PDB file of C-alpha atoms in Angstrom:
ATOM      1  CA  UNK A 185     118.609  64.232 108.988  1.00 64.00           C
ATOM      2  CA  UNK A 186     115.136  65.641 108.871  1.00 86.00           C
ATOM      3  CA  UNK A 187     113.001  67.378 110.966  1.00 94.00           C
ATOM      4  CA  UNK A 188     109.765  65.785 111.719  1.00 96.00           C
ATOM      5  CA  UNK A 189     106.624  66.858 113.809  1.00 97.00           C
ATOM      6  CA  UNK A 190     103.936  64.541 114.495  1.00 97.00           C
ATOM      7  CA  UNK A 191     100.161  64.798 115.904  1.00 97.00           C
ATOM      8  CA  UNK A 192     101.509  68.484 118.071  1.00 97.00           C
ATOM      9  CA  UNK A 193      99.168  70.248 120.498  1.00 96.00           C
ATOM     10  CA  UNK A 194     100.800  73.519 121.349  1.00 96.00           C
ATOM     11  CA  UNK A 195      99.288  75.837 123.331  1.00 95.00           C
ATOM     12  CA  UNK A 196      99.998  79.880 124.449  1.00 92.00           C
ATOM     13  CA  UNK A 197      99.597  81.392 128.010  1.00 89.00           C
ATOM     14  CA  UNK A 198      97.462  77.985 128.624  1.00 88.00           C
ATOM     15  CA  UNK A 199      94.960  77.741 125.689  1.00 93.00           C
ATOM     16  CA  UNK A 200      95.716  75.186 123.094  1.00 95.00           C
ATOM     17  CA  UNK A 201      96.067  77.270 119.631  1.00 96.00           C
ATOM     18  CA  UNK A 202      97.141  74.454 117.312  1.00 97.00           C
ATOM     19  CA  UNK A 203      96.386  70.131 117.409  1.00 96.00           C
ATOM     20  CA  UNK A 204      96.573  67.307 115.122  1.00 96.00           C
ATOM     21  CA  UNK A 205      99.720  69.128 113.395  1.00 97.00           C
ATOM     22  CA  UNK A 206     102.250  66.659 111.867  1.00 97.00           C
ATOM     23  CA  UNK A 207     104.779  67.443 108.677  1.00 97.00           C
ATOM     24  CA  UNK A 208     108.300  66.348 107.622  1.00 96.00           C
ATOM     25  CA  UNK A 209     111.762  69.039 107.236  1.00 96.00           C
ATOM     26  CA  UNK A 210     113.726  67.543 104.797  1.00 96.00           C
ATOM     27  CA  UNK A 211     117.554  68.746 103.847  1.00 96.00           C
ATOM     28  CA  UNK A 212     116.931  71.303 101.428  1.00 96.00           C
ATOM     29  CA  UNK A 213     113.590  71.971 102.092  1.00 97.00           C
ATOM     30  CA  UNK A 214     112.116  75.459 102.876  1.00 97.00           C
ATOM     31  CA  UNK A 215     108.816  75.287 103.935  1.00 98.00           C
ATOM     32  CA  UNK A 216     106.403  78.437 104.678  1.00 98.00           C
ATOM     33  CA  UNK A 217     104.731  78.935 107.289  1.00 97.00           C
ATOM     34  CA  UNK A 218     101.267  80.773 107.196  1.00 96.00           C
ATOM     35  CA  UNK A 219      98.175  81.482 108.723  1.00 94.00           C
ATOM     36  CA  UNK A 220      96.339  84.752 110.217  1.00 93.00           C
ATOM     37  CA  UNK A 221      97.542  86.665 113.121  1.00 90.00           C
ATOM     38  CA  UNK A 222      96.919  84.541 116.245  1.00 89.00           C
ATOM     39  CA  UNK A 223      96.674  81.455 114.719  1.00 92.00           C
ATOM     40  CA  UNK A 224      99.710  79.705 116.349  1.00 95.00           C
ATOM     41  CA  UNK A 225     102.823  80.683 113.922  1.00 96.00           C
ATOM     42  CA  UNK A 226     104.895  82.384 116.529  1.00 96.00           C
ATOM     43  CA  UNK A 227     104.228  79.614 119.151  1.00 96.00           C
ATOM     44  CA  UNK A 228     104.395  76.640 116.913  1.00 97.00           C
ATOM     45  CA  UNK A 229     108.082  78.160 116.065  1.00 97.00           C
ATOM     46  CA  UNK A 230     109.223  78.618 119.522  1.00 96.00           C
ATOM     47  CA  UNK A 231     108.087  75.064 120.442  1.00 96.00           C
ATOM     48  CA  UNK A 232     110.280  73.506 118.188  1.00 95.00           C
ATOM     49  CA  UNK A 233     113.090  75.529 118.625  1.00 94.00           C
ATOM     50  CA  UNK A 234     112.787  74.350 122.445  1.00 93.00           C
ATOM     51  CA  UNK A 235     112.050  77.069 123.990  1.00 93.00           C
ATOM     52  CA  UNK A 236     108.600  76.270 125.603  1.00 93.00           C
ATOM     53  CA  UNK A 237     106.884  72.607 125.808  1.00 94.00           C
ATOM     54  CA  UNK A 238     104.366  71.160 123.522  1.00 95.00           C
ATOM     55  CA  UNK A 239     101.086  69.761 125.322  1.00 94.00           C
ATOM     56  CA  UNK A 240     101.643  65.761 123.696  1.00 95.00           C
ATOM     57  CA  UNK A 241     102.847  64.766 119.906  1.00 97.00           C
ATOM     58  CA  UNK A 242     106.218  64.764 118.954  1.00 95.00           C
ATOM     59  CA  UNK A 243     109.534  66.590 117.366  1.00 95.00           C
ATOM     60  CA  UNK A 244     112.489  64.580 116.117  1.00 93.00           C
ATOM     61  CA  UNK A 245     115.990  65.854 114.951  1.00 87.00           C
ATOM     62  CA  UNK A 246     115.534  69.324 116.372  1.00 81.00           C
ATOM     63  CA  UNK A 247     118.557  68.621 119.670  1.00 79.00           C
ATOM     64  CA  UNK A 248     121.162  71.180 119.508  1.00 83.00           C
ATOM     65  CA  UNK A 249     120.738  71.497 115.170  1.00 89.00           C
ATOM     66  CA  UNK A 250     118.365  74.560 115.297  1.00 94.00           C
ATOM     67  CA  UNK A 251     118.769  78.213 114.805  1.00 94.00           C
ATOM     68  CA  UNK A 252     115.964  80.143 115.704  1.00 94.00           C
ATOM     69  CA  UNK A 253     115.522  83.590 114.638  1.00 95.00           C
ATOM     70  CA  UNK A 254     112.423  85.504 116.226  1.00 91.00           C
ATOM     71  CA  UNK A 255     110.746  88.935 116.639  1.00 87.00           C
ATOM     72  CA  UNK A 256     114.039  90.121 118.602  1.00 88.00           C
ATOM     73  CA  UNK A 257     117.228  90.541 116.943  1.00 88.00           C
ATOM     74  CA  UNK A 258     119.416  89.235 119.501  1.00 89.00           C
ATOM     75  CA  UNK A 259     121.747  91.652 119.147  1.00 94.00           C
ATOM     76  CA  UNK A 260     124.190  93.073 122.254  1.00 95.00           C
ATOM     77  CA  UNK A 261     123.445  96.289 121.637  1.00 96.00           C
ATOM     78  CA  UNK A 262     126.778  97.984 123.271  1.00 97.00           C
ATOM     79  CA  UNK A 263     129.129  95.383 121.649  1.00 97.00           C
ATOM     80  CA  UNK A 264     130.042  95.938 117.803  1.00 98.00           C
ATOM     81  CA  UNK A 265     128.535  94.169 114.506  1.00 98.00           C
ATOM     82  CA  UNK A 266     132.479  92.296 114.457  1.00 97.00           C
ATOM     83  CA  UNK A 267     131.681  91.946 118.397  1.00 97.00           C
ATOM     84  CA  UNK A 268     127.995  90.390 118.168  1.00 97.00           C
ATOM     85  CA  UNK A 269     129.081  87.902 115.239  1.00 97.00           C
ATOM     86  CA  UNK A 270     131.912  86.729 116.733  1.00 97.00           C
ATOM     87  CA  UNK A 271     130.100  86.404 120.234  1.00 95.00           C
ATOM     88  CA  UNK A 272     127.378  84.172 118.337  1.00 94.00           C
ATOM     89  CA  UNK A 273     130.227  82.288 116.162  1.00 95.00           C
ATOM     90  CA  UNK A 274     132.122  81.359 119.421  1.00 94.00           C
ATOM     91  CA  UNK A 275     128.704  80.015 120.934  1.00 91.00           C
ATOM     92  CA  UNK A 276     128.463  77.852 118.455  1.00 89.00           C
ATOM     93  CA  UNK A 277     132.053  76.531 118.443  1.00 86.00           C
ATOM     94  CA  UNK A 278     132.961  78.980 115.252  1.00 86.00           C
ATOM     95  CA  UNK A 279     135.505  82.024 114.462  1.00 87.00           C
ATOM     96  CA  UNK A 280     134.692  83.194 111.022  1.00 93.00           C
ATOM     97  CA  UNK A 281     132.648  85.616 110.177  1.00 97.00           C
ATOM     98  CA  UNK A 282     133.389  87.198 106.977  1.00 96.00           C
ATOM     99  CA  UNK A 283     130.204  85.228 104.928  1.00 96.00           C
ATOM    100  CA  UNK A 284     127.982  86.320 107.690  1.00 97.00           C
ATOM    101  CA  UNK A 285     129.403  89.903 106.882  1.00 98.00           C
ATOM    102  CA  UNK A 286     129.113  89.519 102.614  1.00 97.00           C
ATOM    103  CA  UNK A 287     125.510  87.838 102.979  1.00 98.00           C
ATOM    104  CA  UNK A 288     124.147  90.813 104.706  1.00 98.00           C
ATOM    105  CA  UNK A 289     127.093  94.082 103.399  1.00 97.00           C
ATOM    106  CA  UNK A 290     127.922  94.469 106.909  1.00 98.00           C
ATOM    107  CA  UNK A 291     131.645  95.329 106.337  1.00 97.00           C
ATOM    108  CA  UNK A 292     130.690  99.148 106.079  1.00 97.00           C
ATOM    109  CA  UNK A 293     129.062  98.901 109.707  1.00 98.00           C
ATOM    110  CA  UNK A 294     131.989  96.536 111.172  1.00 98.00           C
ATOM    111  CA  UNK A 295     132.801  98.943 113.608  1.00 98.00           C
ATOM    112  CA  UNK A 296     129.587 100.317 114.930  1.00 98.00           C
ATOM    113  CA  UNK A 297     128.058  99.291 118.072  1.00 98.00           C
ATOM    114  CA  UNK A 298     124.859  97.485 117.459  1.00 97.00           C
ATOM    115  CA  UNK A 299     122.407  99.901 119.557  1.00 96.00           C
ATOM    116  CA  UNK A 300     123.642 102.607 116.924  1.00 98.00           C
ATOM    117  CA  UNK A 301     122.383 100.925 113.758  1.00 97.00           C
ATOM    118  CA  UNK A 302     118.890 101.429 112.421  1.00 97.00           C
ATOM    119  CA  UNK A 303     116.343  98.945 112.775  1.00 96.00           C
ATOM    120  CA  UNK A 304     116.769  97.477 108.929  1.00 96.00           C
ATOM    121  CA  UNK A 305     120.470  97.535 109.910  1.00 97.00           C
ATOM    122  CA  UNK A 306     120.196  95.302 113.186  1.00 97.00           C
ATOM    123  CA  UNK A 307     117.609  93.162 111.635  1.00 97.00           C
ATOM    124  CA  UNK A 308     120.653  92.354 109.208  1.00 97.00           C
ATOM    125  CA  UNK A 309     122.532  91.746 111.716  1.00 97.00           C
ATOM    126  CA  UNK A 310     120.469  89.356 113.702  1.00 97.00           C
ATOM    127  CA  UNK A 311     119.575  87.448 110.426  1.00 97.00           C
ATOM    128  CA  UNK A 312     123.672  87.581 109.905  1.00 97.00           C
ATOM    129  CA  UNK A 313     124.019  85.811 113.314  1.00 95.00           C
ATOM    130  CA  UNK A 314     122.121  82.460 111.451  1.00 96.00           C
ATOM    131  CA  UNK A 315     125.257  82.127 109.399  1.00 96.00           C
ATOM    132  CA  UNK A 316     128.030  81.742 112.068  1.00 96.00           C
ATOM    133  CA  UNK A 317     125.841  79.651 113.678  1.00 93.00           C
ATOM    134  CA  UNK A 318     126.434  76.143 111.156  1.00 90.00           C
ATOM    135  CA  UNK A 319     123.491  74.896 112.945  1.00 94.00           C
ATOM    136  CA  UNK A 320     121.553  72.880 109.830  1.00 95.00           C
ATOM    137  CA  UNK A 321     117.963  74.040 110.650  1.00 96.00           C
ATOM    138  CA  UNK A 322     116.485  77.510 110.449  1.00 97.00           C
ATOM    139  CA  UNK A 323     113.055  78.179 112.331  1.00 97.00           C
ATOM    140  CA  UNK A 324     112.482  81.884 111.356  1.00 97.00           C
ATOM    141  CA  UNK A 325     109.758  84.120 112.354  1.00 97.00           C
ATOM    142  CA  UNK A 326     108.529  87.227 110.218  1.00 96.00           C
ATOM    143  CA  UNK A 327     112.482  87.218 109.280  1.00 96.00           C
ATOM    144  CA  UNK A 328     111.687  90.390 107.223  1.00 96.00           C
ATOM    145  CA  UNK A 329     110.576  92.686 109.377  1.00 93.00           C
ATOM    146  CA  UNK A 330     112.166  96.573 109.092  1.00 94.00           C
ATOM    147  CA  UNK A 331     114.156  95.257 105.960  1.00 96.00           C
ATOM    148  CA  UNK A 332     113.864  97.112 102.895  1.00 97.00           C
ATOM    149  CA  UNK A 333     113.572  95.478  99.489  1.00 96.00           C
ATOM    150  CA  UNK A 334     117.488  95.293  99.195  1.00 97.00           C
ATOM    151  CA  UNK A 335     117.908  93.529 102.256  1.00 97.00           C
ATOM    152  CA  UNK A 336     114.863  90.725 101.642  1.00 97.00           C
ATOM    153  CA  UNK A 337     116.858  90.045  98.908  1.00 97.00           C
ATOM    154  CA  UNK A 338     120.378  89.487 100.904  1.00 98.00           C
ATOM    155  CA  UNK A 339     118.084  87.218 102.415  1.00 98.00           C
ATOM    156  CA  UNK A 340     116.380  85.104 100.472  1.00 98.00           C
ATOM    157  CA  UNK A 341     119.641  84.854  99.168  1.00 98.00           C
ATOM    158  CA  UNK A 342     121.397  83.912 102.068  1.00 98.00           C
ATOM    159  CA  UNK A 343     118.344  80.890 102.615  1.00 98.00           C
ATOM    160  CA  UNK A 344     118.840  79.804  98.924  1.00 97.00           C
ATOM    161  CA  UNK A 345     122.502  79.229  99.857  1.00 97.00           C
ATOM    162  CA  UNK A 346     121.505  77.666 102.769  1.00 97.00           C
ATOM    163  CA  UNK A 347     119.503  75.491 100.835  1.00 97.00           C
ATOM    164  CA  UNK A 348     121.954  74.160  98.552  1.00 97.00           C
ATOM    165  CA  UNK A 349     124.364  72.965 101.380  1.00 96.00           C
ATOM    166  CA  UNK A 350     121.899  71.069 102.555  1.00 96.00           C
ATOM    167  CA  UNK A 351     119.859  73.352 105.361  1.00 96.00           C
ATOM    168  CA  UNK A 352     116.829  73.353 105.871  1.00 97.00           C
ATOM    169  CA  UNK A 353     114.445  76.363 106.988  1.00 97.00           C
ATOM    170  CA  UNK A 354     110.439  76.727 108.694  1.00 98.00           C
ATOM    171  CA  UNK A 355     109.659  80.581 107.778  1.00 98.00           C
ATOM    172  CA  UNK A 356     106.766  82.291 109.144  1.00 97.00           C
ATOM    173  CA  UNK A 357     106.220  85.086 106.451  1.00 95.00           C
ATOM    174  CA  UNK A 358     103.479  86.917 104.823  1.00 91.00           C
ATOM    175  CA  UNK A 359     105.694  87.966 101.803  1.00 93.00           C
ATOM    176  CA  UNK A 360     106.734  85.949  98.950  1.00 93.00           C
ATOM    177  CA  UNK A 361     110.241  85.367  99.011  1.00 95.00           C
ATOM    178  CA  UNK A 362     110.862  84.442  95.958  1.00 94.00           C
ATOM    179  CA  UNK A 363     112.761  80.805  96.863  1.00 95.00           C
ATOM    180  CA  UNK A 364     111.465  77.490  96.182  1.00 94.00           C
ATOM    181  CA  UNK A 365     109.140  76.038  98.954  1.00 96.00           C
ATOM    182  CA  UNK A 366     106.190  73.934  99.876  1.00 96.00           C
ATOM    183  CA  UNK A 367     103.800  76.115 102.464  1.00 96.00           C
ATOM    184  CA  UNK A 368     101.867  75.130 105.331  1.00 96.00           C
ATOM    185  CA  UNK A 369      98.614  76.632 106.106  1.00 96.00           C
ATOM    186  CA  UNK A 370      98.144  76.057 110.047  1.00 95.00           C
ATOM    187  CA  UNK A 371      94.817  77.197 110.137  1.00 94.00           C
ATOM    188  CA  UNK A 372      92.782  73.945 109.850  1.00 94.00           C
ATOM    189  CA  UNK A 373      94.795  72.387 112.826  1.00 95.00           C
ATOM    190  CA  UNK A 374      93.566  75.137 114.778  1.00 92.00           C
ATOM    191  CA  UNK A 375      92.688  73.558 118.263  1.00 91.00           C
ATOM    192  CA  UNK A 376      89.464  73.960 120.269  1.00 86.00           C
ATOM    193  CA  UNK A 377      90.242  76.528 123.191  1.00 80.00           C
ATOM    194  CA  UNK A 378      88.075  74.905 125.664  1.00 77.00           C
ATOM    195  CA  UNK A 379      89.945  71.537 125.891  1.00 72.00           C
ATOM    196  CA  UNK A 380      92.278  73.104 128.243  1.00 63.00           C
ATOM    197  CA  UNK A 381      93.250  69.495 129.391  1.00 56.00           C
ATOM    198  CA  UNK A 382      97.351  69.139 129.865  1.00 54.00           C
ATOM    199  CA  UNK A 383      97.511  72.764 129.297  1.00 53.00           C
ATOM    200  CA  UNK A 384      99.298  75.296 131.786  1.00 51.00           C
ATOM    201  CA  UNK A 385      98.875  78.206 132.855  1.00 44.00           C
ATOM    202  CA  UNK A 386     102.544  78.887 132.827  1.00 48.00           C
ATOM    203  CA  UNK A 387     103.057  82.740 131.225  1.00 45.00           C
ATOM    204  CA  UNK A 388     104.111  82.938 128.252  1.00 45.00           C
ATOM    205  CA  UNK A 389     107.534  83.580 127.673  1.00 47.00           C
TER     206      UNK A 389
END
């Protein structure tokens, strides 16, 4: 099933950032996310992960099939990696862990509470938490951030994998990952700040 946006008007702290925006997830498909700083990425993500409304338009096959993966790691920090992964896998109706813990050579750190990692090392394990998840559709934000060469290749990795089961992924990224993907440009959908009508002025969360 894909995921499909049509004709979205999204808007942060109020101000409409992005209209007119429409394109098609398909299984198997990555597709790439760009566009400059403020432009819309981080809020067109969160929108169709569910986590704040659009203004009108539409998104269809998103329900309960999404992982999303943001600027936080979503890590407990005084709970184990073992802890956090099976917390996550349980969430999600899971128990194993051991792929989440090869994709991203987390065995070594299996023990150690989360708060005590470094930042590359919980970035690992918040991308690690996608994999326990089963959840078909990854919406990931700047997913490489604090991981060093090594690790953006456990990644990009782990989303080729991901791929080939039949996932799908929307990655906002600024690096080239190396996988095979179409890429969306969201800057000529970029919306006219003034037409404030339908916004709110809810804060942004």
């Amino acid at each position: 099933m894909s995921l499909t946006v049509r004709d979205l008007t999204i808007a942060r702290g109020g101000v409409p950032v992005v209209a007119g925006l429409s394109f098609m997830l398909e299984e198997g498909q990555a597709l790439i996310l760009r566009g400059p700083n403020g432009s819309g990425k981080t809020t067109l993500l969160r929108t169709i992960a569910g986590l704040q409304p659009a203004l009108s338009g539409q998104i269809a096959g998103a329900d309960d099939r999404i992982a999303y993966a943001g600027h936080a790691d979503g890590i407990k920090a005084m709970l184990s990696v073992r802890e956090n992964l099976q917390f996550w896998a349980r969430i999600f109706g899971g128990t194993q862990i051991d792929a989440a813990l090869d994709a991203y050579a987390l065995h070594p750190l299996i023990d150690r509470l989360a708060g005590t990692l470094s930042a590359g090392q919980q970035r690992r394990l918040g991308l690690a938490r996608l994999l326990v998840t089963a959840c078909p559709v990854w919406v990931l934000d700047e997913p490489t951030v604090s991981l060093d060469t090594q690790a953006v290749t456990m990644f990009a990795d782990a989303v080729r994998v991901h791929l080939a089961n039949g996932g799908s992924a929307l990655i906002a990224t600024h690096i080239d990952l190396g996988i095979e993907a179409e890429v969306l440009v969201i800057t000529p959908f970029r919306a006219d700040p003034t037409d404030r009508a339908g916004a709110s002025d809810e804060a942004f969360l």
